[in-house]
PDB file of C-alpha atoms in Angstrom:
ATOM      1  CA  MET N   1      18.610 -56.388 137.763  1.00  0.00           C
ATOM      2  CA  PRO N   2      15.673 -58.098 139.523  1.00  0.00           C
ATOM      3  CA  SER N   3      16.771 -60.124 142.544  1.00  0.00           C
ATOM      4  CA  LYS N   4      16.418 -63.909 142.784  1.00  0.00           C
ATOM      5  CA  ARG N   5      13.600 -63.339 145.258  1.00  0.00           C
ATOM      6  CA  PHE N   6      11.755 -61.046 142.853  1.00  0.00           C
ATOM      7  CA  LYS N   7      12.176 -63.457 139.929  1.00  0.00           C
ATOM      8  CA  LYS N   8      10.295 -66.098 141.934  1.00  0.00           C
ATOM      9  CA  LEU N   9       7.239 -63.842 142.282  1.00  0.00           C
ATOM     10  CA  PRO N  10       4.293 -64.330 139.893  1.00  0.00           C
ATOM     11  CA  GLU N  11       4.655 -62.503 136.561  1.00  0.00           C
ATOM     12  CA  LYS N  12       2.220 -60.282 134.629  1.00  0.00           C
ATOM     13  CA  THR N  13      -0.235 -60.053 137.524  1.00  0.00           C
ATOM     14  CA  SER N  14      -1.491 -56.759 136.071  1.00  0.00           C
ATOM     15  CA  ASP N  15      -2.907 -58.766 133.118  1.00  0.00           C
ATOM     16  CA  LEU N  16      -5.110 -60.839 135.445  1.00  0.00           C
ATOM     17  CA  PRO N  17      -8.799 -59.924 135.839  1.00  0.00           C
ATOM     18  CA  SER N  18      -9.625 -57.935 138.976  1.00  0.00           C
ATOM     19  CA  GLU N  19     -10.569 -59.917 142.070  1.00  0.00           C
ATOM     20  CA  VAL N  20     -12.220 -59.141 145.408  1.00  0.00           C
ATOM     21  CA  ILE N  21     -10.096 -58.292 148.456  1.00  0.00           C
ATOM     22  CA  GLU N  22     -10.882 -61.586 150.252  1.00  0.00           C
ATOM     23  CA  LYS N  23      -9.249 -63.546 147.426  1.00  0.00           C
ATOM     24  CA  LEU N  24      -6.285 -61.271 146.838  1.00  0.00           C
ATOM     25  CA  ILE N  25      -5.078 -60.915 150.432  1.00  0.00           C
ATOM     26  CA  THR N  26      -3.957 -64.566 150.384  1.00  0.00           C
ATOM     27  CA  GLU N  27      -2.034 -64.018 147.124  1.00  0.00           C
ATOM     28  CA  VAL N  28      -0.404 -60.793 148.317  1.00  0.00           C
ATOM     29  CA  LYS N  29       0.682 -62.403 151.601  1.00  0.00           C
ATOM     30  CA  LYS N  30       2.219 -65.326 149.680  1.00  0.00           C
ATOM     31  CA  ASN N  31       4.410 -62.807 147.862  1.00  0.00           C
ATOM     32  CA  CYS N  32       5.746 -61.314 151.116  1.00  0.00           C
ATOM     33  CA  THR N  33       8.994 -63.268 150.922  1.00  0.00           C
ATOM     34  CA  THR N  34      11.352 -60.750 152.523  1.00  0.00           C
ATOM     35  CA  LYS N  35      12.560 -61.058 156.113  1.00  0.00           C
ATOM     36  CA  PHE N  36      10.683 -58.002 157.374  1.00  0.00           C
ATOM     37  CA  ASP N  37       6.972 -57.513 158.050  1.00  0.00           C
ATOM     38  CA  GLU N  38       5.877 -55.989 154.735  1.00  0.00           C
ATOM     39  CA  SER N  39       3.080 -53.428 154.464  1.00  0.00           C
ATOM     40  CA  ILE N  40      -0.075 -54.277 152.532  1.00  0.00           C
ATOM     41  CA  ASP N  41      -0.802 -51.235 150.390  1.00  0.00           C
ATOM     42  CA  LEU N  42      -3.698 -49.977 148.284  1.00  0.00           C
ATOM     43  CA  SER N  43      -3.315 -47.708 145.306  1.00  0.00           C
ATOM     44  CA  PHE N  44      -6.288 -45.852 143.808  1.00  0.00           C
ATOM     45  CA  GLN N  45      -6.485 -43.915 140.558  1.00  0.00           C
ATOM     46  CA  ILE N  46      -9.247 -41.346 140.862  1.00  0.00           C
ATOM     47  CA  ASN N  47     -11.138 -39.388 138.251  1.00  0.00           C
ATOM     48  CA  ASN N  48      -9.875 -35.998 139.475  1.00  0.00           C
ATOM     49  CA  LYS N  49      -9.662 -34.110 136.163  1.00  0.00           C
ATOM     50  CA  GLN N  50     -13.173 -32.724 135.785  1.00  0.00           C
ATOM     51  CA  LYS N  51     -14.317 -30.205 133.152  1.00  0.00           C
ATOM     52  CA  LYS N  52     -15.279 -27.540 135.646  1.00  0.00           C
ATOM     53  CA  SER N  53     -12.902 -28.224 138.518  1.00  0.00           C
ATOM     54  CA  GLU N  54     -10.392 -30.678 139.907  1.00  0.00           C
ATOM     55  CA  VAL N  55     -11.438 -33.134 142.566  1.00  0.00           C
ATOM     56  CA  ASN N  56      -9.145 -33.109 145.581  1.00  0.00           C
ATOM     57  CA  ILE N  57      -9.587 -35.725 148.253  1.00  0.00           C
ATOM     58  CA  ARG N  58      -8.129 -35.112 151.690  1.00  0.00           C
ATOM     59  CA  THR N  59      -9.500 -36.828 154.748  1.00  0.00           C
ATOM     60  CA  VAL N  60      -8.494 -39.093 157.602  1.00  0.00           C
ATOM     61  CA  VAL N  61      -9.786 -42.538 158.449  1.00  0.00           C
ATOM     62  CA  ASN N  62      -9.434 -44.517 161.667  1.00  0.00           C
ATOM     63  CA  LEU N  63      -8.410 -48.061 160.779  1.00  0.00           C
ATOM     64  CA  PRO N  64     -10.250 -50.441 163.145  1.00  0.00           C
ATOM     65  CA  GLY N  65      -7.454 -53.027 162.886  1.00  0.00           C
ATOM     66  CA  GLY N  66      -4.686 -50.465 163.535  1.00  0.00           C
ATOM     67  CA  THR N  67      -1.702 -49.761 161.262  1.00  0.00           C
ATOM     68  CA  GLY N  68       1.006 -51.810 162.962  1.00  0.00           C
ATOM     69  CA  LYS N  69       3.191 -48.701 163.005  1.00  0.00           C
ATOM     70  CA  LYS N  70       4.418 -46.677 165.949  1.00  0.00           C
ATOM     71  CA  VAL N  71       3.604 -43.050 165.231  1.00  0.00           C
ATOM     72  CA  LYS N  72       5.651 -40.288 166.836  1.00  0.00           C
ATOM     73  CA  VAL N  73       3.154 -37.574 167.765  1.00  0.00           C
ATOM     74  CA  ALA N  74       4.128 -33.969 168.544  1.00  0.00           C
ATOM     75  CA  VAL N  75       1.804 -31.381 170.103  1.00  0.00           C
ATOM     76  CA  VAL N  76       2.055 -27.597 170.009  1.00  0.00           C
ATOM     77  CA  CYS N  77      -0.027 -26.137 172.837  1.00  0.00           C
ATOM     78  CA  GLU N  78      -0.179 -23.581 175.645  1.00  0.00           C
ATOM     79  CA  ASP N  79       1.746 -24.419 178.832  1.00  0.00           C
ATOM     80  CA  SER N  80      -1.563 -25.023 180.625  1.00  0.00           C
ATOM     81  CA  LYS N  81      -2.326 -27.932 178.291  1.00  0.00           C
ATOM     82  CA  ALA N  82       1.146 -29.509 178.233  1.00  0.00           C
ATOM     83  CA  SER N  83       0.498 -32.044 180.994  1.00  0.00           C
ATOM     84  CA  GLU N  84      -2.788 -33.083 179.340  1.00  0.00           C
ATOM     85  CA  ALA N  85      -0.905 -33.765 176.088  1.00  0.00           C
ATOM     86  CA  LYS N  86       1.843 -35.744 177.862  1.00  0.00           C
ATOM     87  CA  ASP N  87      -0.714 -37.805 179.802  1.00  0.00           C
ATOM     88  CA  ALA N  88      -2.505 -38.628 176.534  1.00  0.00           C
ATOM     89  CA  GLY N  89       0.712 -40.134 175.141  1.00  0.00           C
ATOM     90  CA  ALA N  90       2.275 -37.344 173.054  1.00  0.00           C
ATOM     91  CA  ASP N  91       5.980 -37.955 172.361  1.00  0.00           C
ATOM     92  CA  ILE N  92       6.968 -34.291 172.072  1.00  0.00           C
ATOM     93  CA  VAL N  93       5.108 -31.362 173.654  1.00  0.00           C
ATOM     94  CA  GLY N  94       6.037 -27.706 173.409  1.00  0.00           C
ATOM     95  CA  GLY N  95       5.058 -24.112 172.778  1.00  0.00           C
ATOM     96  CA  ASP N  96       6.938 -21.122 171.339  1.00  0.00           C
ATOM     97  CA  GLU N  97      10.409 -22.678 171.701  1.00  0.00           C
ATOM     98  CA  PHE N  98       9.210 -25.846 169.969  1.00  0.00           C
ATOM     99  CA  ILE N  99       7.792 -23.754 167.094  1.00  0.00           C
ATOM    100  CA  GLU N 100      11.243 -22.166 166.682  1.00  0.00           C
ATOM    101  CA  LYS N 101      12.829 -25.628 166.503  1.00  0.00           C
ATOM    102  CA  ILE N 102      10.364 -26.673 163.792  1.00  0.00           C
ATOM    103  CA  LYS N 103      11.123 -23.423 161.938  1.00  0.00           C
ATOM    104  CA  SER N 104      14.810 -24.341 161.875  1.00  0.00           C
ATOM    105  CA  GLY N 105      13.927 -27.707 160.314  1.00  0.00           C
ATOM    106  CA  GLU N 106      13.899 -29.933 163.412  1.00  0.00           C
ATOM    107  CA  MET N 107      11.034 -32.300 162.654  1.00  0.00           C
ATOM    108  CA  ASN N 108      11.539 -35.670 164.301  1.00  0.00           C
ATOM    109  CA  PHE N 109       7.831 -36.583 164.392  1.00  0.00           C
ATOM    110  CA  GLU N 110       5.286 -38.083 161.996  1.00  0.00           C
ATOM    111  CA  LYS N 111       2.139 -36.302 163.168  1.00  0.00           C
ATOM    112  CA  LEU N 112       1.657 -32.785 164.477  1.00  0.00           C
ATOM    113  CA  ILE N 113      -1.339 -31.695 166.546  1.00  0.00           C
ATOM    114  CA  CYS N 114      -1.999 -28.112 167.600  1.00  0.00           C
ATOM    115  CA  THR N 115      -4.472 -26.225 169.792  1.00  0.00           C
ATOM    116  CA  PRO N 116      -6.519 -23.454 168.087  1.00  0.00           C
ATOM    117  CA  ALA N 117      -4.824 -20.750 170.190  1.00  0.00           C
ATOM    118  CA  MET N 118      -1.336 -21.754 168.979  1.00  0.00           C
ATOM    119  CA  MET N 119      -2.371 -22.300 165.361  1.00  0.00           C
ATOM    120  CA  ILE N 120      -1.920 -18.583 164.541  1.00  0.00           C
ATOM    121  CA  LYS N 121       1.796 -18.893 165.320  1.00  0.00           C
ATOM    122  CA  LEU N 122       2.175 -22.275 163.658  1.00  0.00           C
ATOM    123  CA  SER N 123       0.373 -21.228 160.468  1.00  0.00           C
ATOM    124  CA  LYS N 124       3.401 -19.066 159.598  1.00  0.00           C
ATOM    125  CA  LEU N 125       5.396 -22.269 159.066  1.00  0.00           C
ATOM    126  CA  GLY N 126       3.397 -23.330 156.008  1.00  0.00           C
ATOM    127  CA  LYS N 127       6.507 -23.500 153.801  1.00  0.00           C
ATOM    128  CA  VAL N 128       8.246 -25.825 156.255  1.00  0.00           C
ATOM    129  CA  LEU N 129       5.332 -28.081 157.262  1.00  0.00           C
ATOM    130  CA  GLY N 130       3.162 -27.950 154.137  1.00  0.00           C
ATOM    131  CA  PRO N 131       5.424 -29.866 151.708  1.00  0.00           C
ATOM    132  CA  LYS N 132       5.864 -32.639 154.285  1.00  0.00           C
ATOM    133  CA  GLY N 133       2.107 -32.924 154.839  1.00  0.00           C
ATOM    134  CA  LEU N 134       2.573 -32.105 158.533  1.00  0.00           C
ATOM    135  CA  MET N 135       0.563 -28.896 158.826  1.00  0.00           C
ATOM    136  CA  PRO N 136      -2.284 -29.418 161.339  1.00  0.00           C
ATOM    137  CA  ASN N 137      -5.743 -29.007 159.841  1.00  0.00           C
ATOM    138  CA  PRO N 138      -9.093 -28.524 161.642  1.00  0.00           C
ATOM    139  CA  LYS N 139     -10.886 -30.603 158.975  1.00  0.00           C
ATOM    140  CA  LEU N 140      -8.571 -33.537 159.742  1.00  0.00           C
ATOM    141  CA  GLY N 141      -8.986 -33.204 163.505  1.00  0.00           C
ATOM    142  CA  SER N 142      -5.397 -32.112 164.157  1.00  0.00           C
ATOM    143  CA  VAL N 143      -6.296 -28.556 165.251  1.00  0.00           C
ATOM    144  CA  THR N 144      -8.352 -29.144 168.367  1.00  0.00           C
ATOM    145  CA  GLU N 145      -8.913 -28.464 172.052  1.00  0.00           C
ATOM    146  CA  ASP N 146      -9.559 -32.186 172.540  1.00  0.00           C
ATOM    147  CA  LEU N 147      -5.926 -33.290 172.605  1.00  0.00           C
ATOM    148  CA  LYS N 148      -6.697 -36.639 174.218  1.00  0.00           C
ATOM    149  CA  THR N 149      -8.875 -37.817 171.303  1.00  0.00           C
ATOM    150  CA  ALA N 150      -6.537 -36.437 168.616  1.00  0.00           C
ATOM    151  CA  ILE N 151      -3.451 -38.083 170.146  1.00  0.00           C
ATOM    152  CA  GLY N 152      -5.335 -41.342 170.731  1.00  0.00           C
ATOM    153  CA  ASP N 153      -6.506 -41.435 167.094  1.00  0.00           C
ATOM    154  CA  ALA N 154      -3.033 -40.661 165.742  1.00  0.00           C
ATOM    155  CA  LYS N 155      -1.462 -43.396 167.877  1.00  0.00           C
ATOM    156  CA  SER N 156      -4.059 -46.111 167.356  1.00  0.00           C
ATOM    157  CA  GLY N 157      -4.370 -46.272 163.603  1.00  0.00           C
ATOM    158  CA  GLN N 158      -5.425 -43.109 161.871  1.00  0.00           C
ATOM    159  CA  VAL N 159      -4.254 -42.643 158.287  1.00  0.00           C
ATOM    160  CA  GLU N 160      -4.601 -39.742 155.898  1.00  0.00           C
ATOM    161  CA  ILE N 161      -6.116 -40.228 152.464  1.00  0.00           C
ATOM    162  CA  ARG N 162      -5.089 -37.608 149.917  1.00  0.00           C
ATOM    163  CA  ASN N 163      -4.513 -37.631 146.192  1.00  0.00           C
ATOM    164  CA  ASP N 164      -1.522 -36.249 144.326  1.00  0.00           C
ATOM    165  CA  LYS N 165      -1.884 -33.954 141.300  1.00  0.00           C
ATOM    166  CA  ASP N 166      -2.159 -36.970 138.954  1.00  0.00           C
ATOM    167  CA  GLY N 167      -5.090 -38.398 140.906  1.00  0.00           C
ATOM    168  CA  ASN N 168      -3.238 -41.205 142.708  1.00  0.00           C
ATOM    169  CA  ILE N 169      -3.945 -42.174 146.316  1.00  0.00           C
ATOM    170  CA  GLY N 170      -1.675 -44.558 148.217  1.00  0.00           C
ATOM    171  CA  VAL N 171      -2.662 -45.948 151.617  1.00  0.00           C
ATOM    172  CA  SER N 172      -1.428 -48.822 153.766  1.00  0.00           C
ATOM    173  CA  ILE N 173      -4.049 -51.074 155.383  1.00  0.00           C
ATOM    174  CA  GLY N 174      -1.646 -52.917 157.686  1.00  0.00           C
ATOM    175  CA  LYS N 175       1.111 -55.521 157.684  1.00  0.00           C
ATOM    176  CA  LYS N 176       1.655 -59.066 156.462  1.00  0.00           C
ATOM    177  CA  SER N 177       1.434 -60.230 160.095  1.00  0.00           C
ATOM    178  CA  PHE N 178      -2.135 -58.894 160.385  1.00  0.00           C
ATOM    179  CA  SER N 179      -4.993 -61.387 160.194  1.00  0.00           C
ATOM    180  CA  ASP N 180      -7.040 -61.360 156.967  1.00  0.00           C
ATOM    181  CA  GLU N 181      -9.982 -60.132 159.027  1.00  0.00           C
ATOM    182  CA  GLN N 182      -7.992 -57.127 160.328  1.00  0.00           C
ATOM    183  CA  LEU N 183      -6.884 -56.195 156.808  1.00  0.00           C
ATOM    184  CA  ILE N 184     -10.416 -56.532 155.395  1.00  0.00           C
ATOM    185  CA  LYS N 185     -11.828 -54.353 158.215  1.00  0.00           C
ATOM    186  CA  ASN N 186      -9.212 -51.687 157.451  1.00  0.00           C
ATOM    187  CA  TYR N 187      -9.887 -51.956 153.709  1.00  0.00           C
ATOM    188  CA  ASN N 188     -13.631 -51.477 154.280  1.00  0.00           C
ATOM    189  CA  ALA N 189     -12.958 -48.405 156.435  1.00  0.00           C
ATOM    190  CA  VAL N 190     -10.906 -46.851 153.590  1.00  0.00           C
ATOM    191  CA  ILE N 191     -13.603 -47.664 151.001  1.00  0.00           C
ATOM    192  CA  ASP N 192     -16.315 -46.149 153.234  1.00  0.00           C
ATOM    193  CA  ALA N 193     -14.229 -42.985 153.662  1.00  0.00           C
ATOM    194  CA  LEU N 194     -13.797 -42.665 149.873  1.00  0.00           C
ATOM    195  CA  ASP N 195     -17.516 -43.278 149.345  1.00  0.00           C
ATOM    196  CA  LYS N 196     -18.266 -40.447 151.782  1.00  0.00           C
ATOM    197  CA  GLU N 197     -15.782 -38.169 149.992  1.00  0.00           C
ATOM    198  CA  LYS N 198     -17.487 -38.917 146.673  1.00  0.00           C
ATOM    199  CA  SER N 199     -20.827 -37.742 148.038  1.00  0.00           C
ATOM    200  CA  ASN N 200     -19.112 -34.552 149.290  1.00  0.00           C
ATOM    201  CA  ASN N 201     -17.857 -33.738 145.787  1.00  0.00           C
ATOM    202  CA  THR N 202     -19.803 -33.023 142.633  1.00  0.00           C
ATOM    203  CA  LEU N 203     -18.290 -35.099 139.893  1.00  0.00           C
ATOM    204  CA  LYS N 204     -19.193 -36.669 136.603  1.00  0.00           C
ATOM    205  CA  GLY N 205     -18.949 -40.456 136.552  1.00  0.00           C
ATOM    206  CA  ASP N 206     -17.232 -42.664 139.120  1.00  0.00           C
ATOM    207  CA  LEU N 207     -14.661 -41.315 141.556  1.00  0.00           C
ATOM    208  CA  ILE N 208     -12.408 -44.384 141.444  1.00  0.00           C
ATOM    209  CA  LYS N 209     -11.113 -45.550 138.062  1.00  0.00           C
ATOM    210  CA  ASN N 210      -8.736 -48.324 139.163  1.00  0.00           C
ATOM    211  CA  THR N 211      -7.597 -49.948 142.402  1.00  0.00           C
ATOM    212  CA  PHE N 212      -4.519 -52.094 143.005  1.00  0.00           C
ATOM    213  CA  ILE N 213      -3.202 -54.010 146.003  1.00  0.00           C
ATOM    214  CA  THR N 214       0.426 -54.918 146.639  1.00  0.00           C
ATOM    215  CA  SER N 215       2.930 -55.520 149.422  1.00  0.00           C
ATOM    216  CA  THR N 216       6.078 -53.425 150.001  1.00  0.00           C
ATOM    217  CA  MET N 217       8.333 -55.700 147.926  1.00  0.00           C
ATOM    218  CA  GLY N 218       5.664 -57.687 146.092  1.00  0.00           C
ATOM    219  CA  VAL N 219       3.767 -57.425 142.814  1.00  0.00           C
ATOM    220  CA  SER N 220       0.540 -55.578 142.122  1.00  0.00           C
ATOM    221  CA  TYR N 221      -2.951 -57.035 141.572  1.00  0.00           C
ATOM    222  CA  LYS N 222      -6.087 -55.361 140.240  1.00  0.00           C
ATOM    223  CA  LEU N 223      -8.712 -55.092 142.941  1.00  0.00           C
ATOM    224  CA  LYS N 224     -12.431 -55.333 142.356  1.00  0.00           C
ATOM    225  CA  LEU N 225     -14.373 -53.026 144.656  1.00  0.00           C
ATOM    226  CA  GLY N 226     -17.471 -54.359 146.365  1.00  0.00           C
ATOM    227  CA  LYS N 227     -19.425 -51.320 145.136  1.00  0.00           C
ATOM    228  CA  VAL N 228     -19.175 -48.588 142.541  1.00  0.00           C
ATOM    229  CA  ILE N 229     -17.644 -45.427 143.984  1.00  0.00           C
TER     230      ILE N 229
END
């Protein structure tokens, strides 16, 4: 049964014509009628089923307006780098013993960063970390000697963009409490990252078929992109 709050939200918004982000942010915020600070989320349907191969998008983007979330960052590194990781703001830092804890299923962190030297040991935990999307990856900047930058990025508003097997990508661009300007900046950063990914892939037609915007407990609106991607 839909709640009283939900019944008050606009109906059949998916039948409306698509609109630009500047117009829709106001509508989406109006629908944030819960007591908590709802997330503003984007949902993309991409054209990933190609004749010759599937398109898989996986990248990270630094949101200039931040995410509004506190991210718990863990670092696996040699003892000589432990103090560097702690000074950079890592919440959990460890080596071999920490790897054993992860192996036994102890994963109370949202982002894992690893130095190249320790990655050989950590790579054996693919079955544990892989399904949760926590396995560090050099392409995404989470296997690195530069722990300070990686931890700073993870803490300040870095999000991962990846599609599922059906070609859907979900990404949050901030919270209801964010200014429209912050949300638009974050949205543009996501669009630029997808545009870059398109040029890195050979595909027939457009990469993005449909885009929607919604809040955590709100209704969805069709979003008109500023450019064809």
